[in-house]
Short mmCIF file of C-alpha atoms in Angstrom, two decimals:
data_model
loop_
_atom_site.label_atom_id
_atom_site.label_comp_id
_atom_site.label_asym_id
_atom_site.label_seq_id
_atom_site.Cartn_x
_atom_site.Cartn_y
_atom_site.Cartn_z
CA MET G 1 119.51 -127.58 -180.79
CA LYS G 2 117.51 -130.26 -178.98
CA ILE G 3 120.35 -130.83 -176.51
CA LYS G 4 120.46 -127.11 -175.78
CA MET G 5 116.70 -127.03 -175.01
CA ASN G 6 116.95 -130.10 -172.79
CA PHE G 7 119.90 -128.53 -170.95
CA LYS G 8 117.91 -125.31 -170.42
CA LYS G 9 114.92 -127.27 -169.10
CA ALA G 10 117.12 -129.32 -166.78
CA THR G 11 118.84 -126.17 -165.50
CA LEU G 12 115.49 -124.47 -164.90
CA ILE G 13 114.14 -127.50 -163.03
CA ALA G 14 117.30 -127.74 -160.91
CA ILE G 15 117.19 -124.04 -159.98
CA THR G 16 113.49 -124.27 -159.12
CA MET G 17 114.11 -127.28 -156.90
CA LEU G 18 117.00 -125.57 -155.11
CA ILE G 19 114.96 -122.43 -154.48
CA SER G 20 111.90 -124.32 -153.28
CA THR G 21 113.87 -126.59 -150.93
CA THR G 22 115.49 -123.60 -149.24
CA ALA G 23 112.10 -121.97 -148.89
CA PHE G 24 110.63 -125.09 -147.28
CA ALA G 25 113.62 -125.50 -144.97
CA GLN G 26 112.98 -122.21 -143.18
CA HIS G 27 112.01 -122.36 -139.53
CA ARG G 28 108.30 -121.87 -138.92
CA HIS G 29 107.01 -119.90 -135.93
CA TYR G 30 103.59 -121.16 -134.95
CA GLY G 31 102.67 -118.87 -132.09
CA HIS G 32 106.10 -119.34 -130.49
CA VAL G 33 105.09 -122.77 -129.17
CA HIS G 34 107.92 -125.22 -129.42
CA PRO G 35 106.74 -128.76 -130.08
CA TYR G 36 109.63 -130.30 -128.15
CA THR G 37 108.62 -128.79 -124.81
CA TYR G 38 105.97 -130.42 -122.64
CA ARG G 39 103.20 -128.14 -121.48
CA PRO G 40 100.53 -129.95 -119.51
CA ALA G 41 97.00 -128.70 -120.04
CA VAL G 42 95.00 -127.91 -116.94
CA VAL G 43 91.28 -128.42 -117.33
CA THR G 44 88.84 -127.41 -114.63
CA ILE G 45 85.42 -129.02 -114.74
CA VAL G 46 82.72 -127.29 -112.75
CA ASN G 47 79.69 -129.36 -111.91
CA ARG G 48 76.54 -127.33 -111.58
CA PRO G 49 73.06 -128.69 -111.19
CA ALA G 50 70.89 -128.36 -114.26
CA VAL G 51 68.11 -126.02 -113.23
CA THR G 52 65.34 -125.41 -115.69
CA THR G 53 63.21 -122.40 -115.04
CA HIS G 54 60.17 -121.46 -117.02
CA ILE G 55 59.27 -117.81 -116.85
CA SER G 56 55.82 -117.25 -118.14
CA ASN G 57 54.69 -113.89 -119.34
CA ARG G 58 52.08 -112.96 -116.79
CA LEU G 59 50.85 -109.97 -118.76
CA SER G 60 48.03 -110.40 -121.20
CA LYS G 61 48.02 -108.77 -124.60
CA LYS G 62 45.56 -106.14 -123.35
CA ASP G 63 47.82 -105.35 -120.39
CA ARG G 64 50.79 -104.92 -122.73
CA LEU G 65 48.72 -102.64 -124.98
CA ASP G 66 47.80 -100.55 -121.94
CA MET G 67 51.50 -100.37 -120.98
CA ALA G 68 52.41 -99.20 -124.47
CA LEU G 69 49.66 -96.57 -124.47
CA ALA G 70 50.68 -95.31 -121.02
CA TYR G 71 54.29 -95.05 -122.20
CA LEU G 72 53.27 -93.19 -125.35
CA LYS G 73 51.21 -90.68 -123.36
CA ASN G 74 54.38 -89.62 -121.53
CA ASN G 75 56.87 -90.00 -124.41
CA LYS G 76 56.93 -89.11 -128.10
CA SER G 77 57.65 -92.57 -129.47
CA LEU G 78 58.18 -96.19 -128.50
CA SER G 79 60.95 -98.33 -130.00
CA ILE G 80 60.93 -102.10 -130.33
CA SER G 81 63.83 -102.55 -127.91
CA LYS G 82 62.16 -100.36 -125.28
CA TYR G 83 58.88 -102.29 -125.59
CA SER G 84 60.83 -105.55 -125.42
CA LYS G 85 62.48 -104.48 -122.17
CA MET G 86 59.18 -103.25 -120.71
CA THR G 87 57.25 -106.44 -121.41
CA GLY G 88 59.97 -109.08 -121.23
CA LEU G 89 59.26 -110.31 -124.76
CA THR G 90 61.93 -111.04 -127.33
CA LYS G 91 62.56 -108.32 -129.90
CA ALA G 92 60.98 -110.36 -132.69
CA THR G 93 57.84 -111.01 -130.63
CA ALA G 94 57.71 -107.39 -129.48
CA GLU G 95 57.98 -106.16 -133.07
CA ALA G 96 55.24 -108.53 -134.23
CA GLU G 97 52.95 -107.46 -131.40
CA LEU G 98 53.55 -103.74 -131.97
CA ASP G 99 52.88 -104.25 -135.68
CA ALA G 100 49.63 -106.01 -134.80
CA PHE G 101 48.67 -103.08 -132.57
CA ALA G 102 49.55 -100.60 -135.33
CA PHE G 103 47.55 -102.41 -138.02
CA SER G 104 44.53 -102.81 -135.77
CA ASN G 105 41.78 -100.27 -136.47
CA SER G 106 40.79 -100.02 -132.81
CA SER G 107 44.31 -99.19 -131.58
CA PRO G 108 45.58 -95.59 -131.65
CA ILE G 109 49.20 -96.74 -132.18
CA LYS G 110 50.73 -96.02 -135.61
CA ILE G 111 54.10 -96.79 -137.21
CA ILE G 112 56.59 -94.20 -138.39
CA MET G 113 59.89 -95.06 -140.04
CA ASN G 114 63.00 -93.21 -138.93
CA GLY G 115 65.52 -94.42 -141.49
CA LYS G 116 65.74 -98.17 -140.87
CA LYS G 117 64.29 -97.89 -137.37
CA LYS G 118 60.60 -98.44 -136.67
CA LEU G 119 59.04 -96.16 -134.11
CA TYR G 120 55.51 -96.33 -132.79
CA VAL G 121 53.55 -93.19 -131.92
CA LEU G 122 50.04 -92.24 -130.91
CA ALA G 123 47.87 -91.30 -133.88
#
């Protein structure tokens, strides 16, 4: 009985090894690049001078508030991306500034939510 079990185990191991070796012996296609061919790499290096420019925002906060109010007099609402493009601020800074305008008691700008989008309107 023990010999029969050992024979079955040995047969199973032999079959597994034969199957796995044929699976590993298959030809692999890695992007159809053959490793035995020489393909020189061409690298182009472009030297450009490092120019650092600092663009300051020449508009004061009051000027930007006046721009937003002038826009809202002609349009129904003002989005963050539109205000960002008008003033040259980043979207995060534009959103923070519009929120500050909206929460200020002296400013007539108020927030309305249109789904996930914040819009700013005249009160």
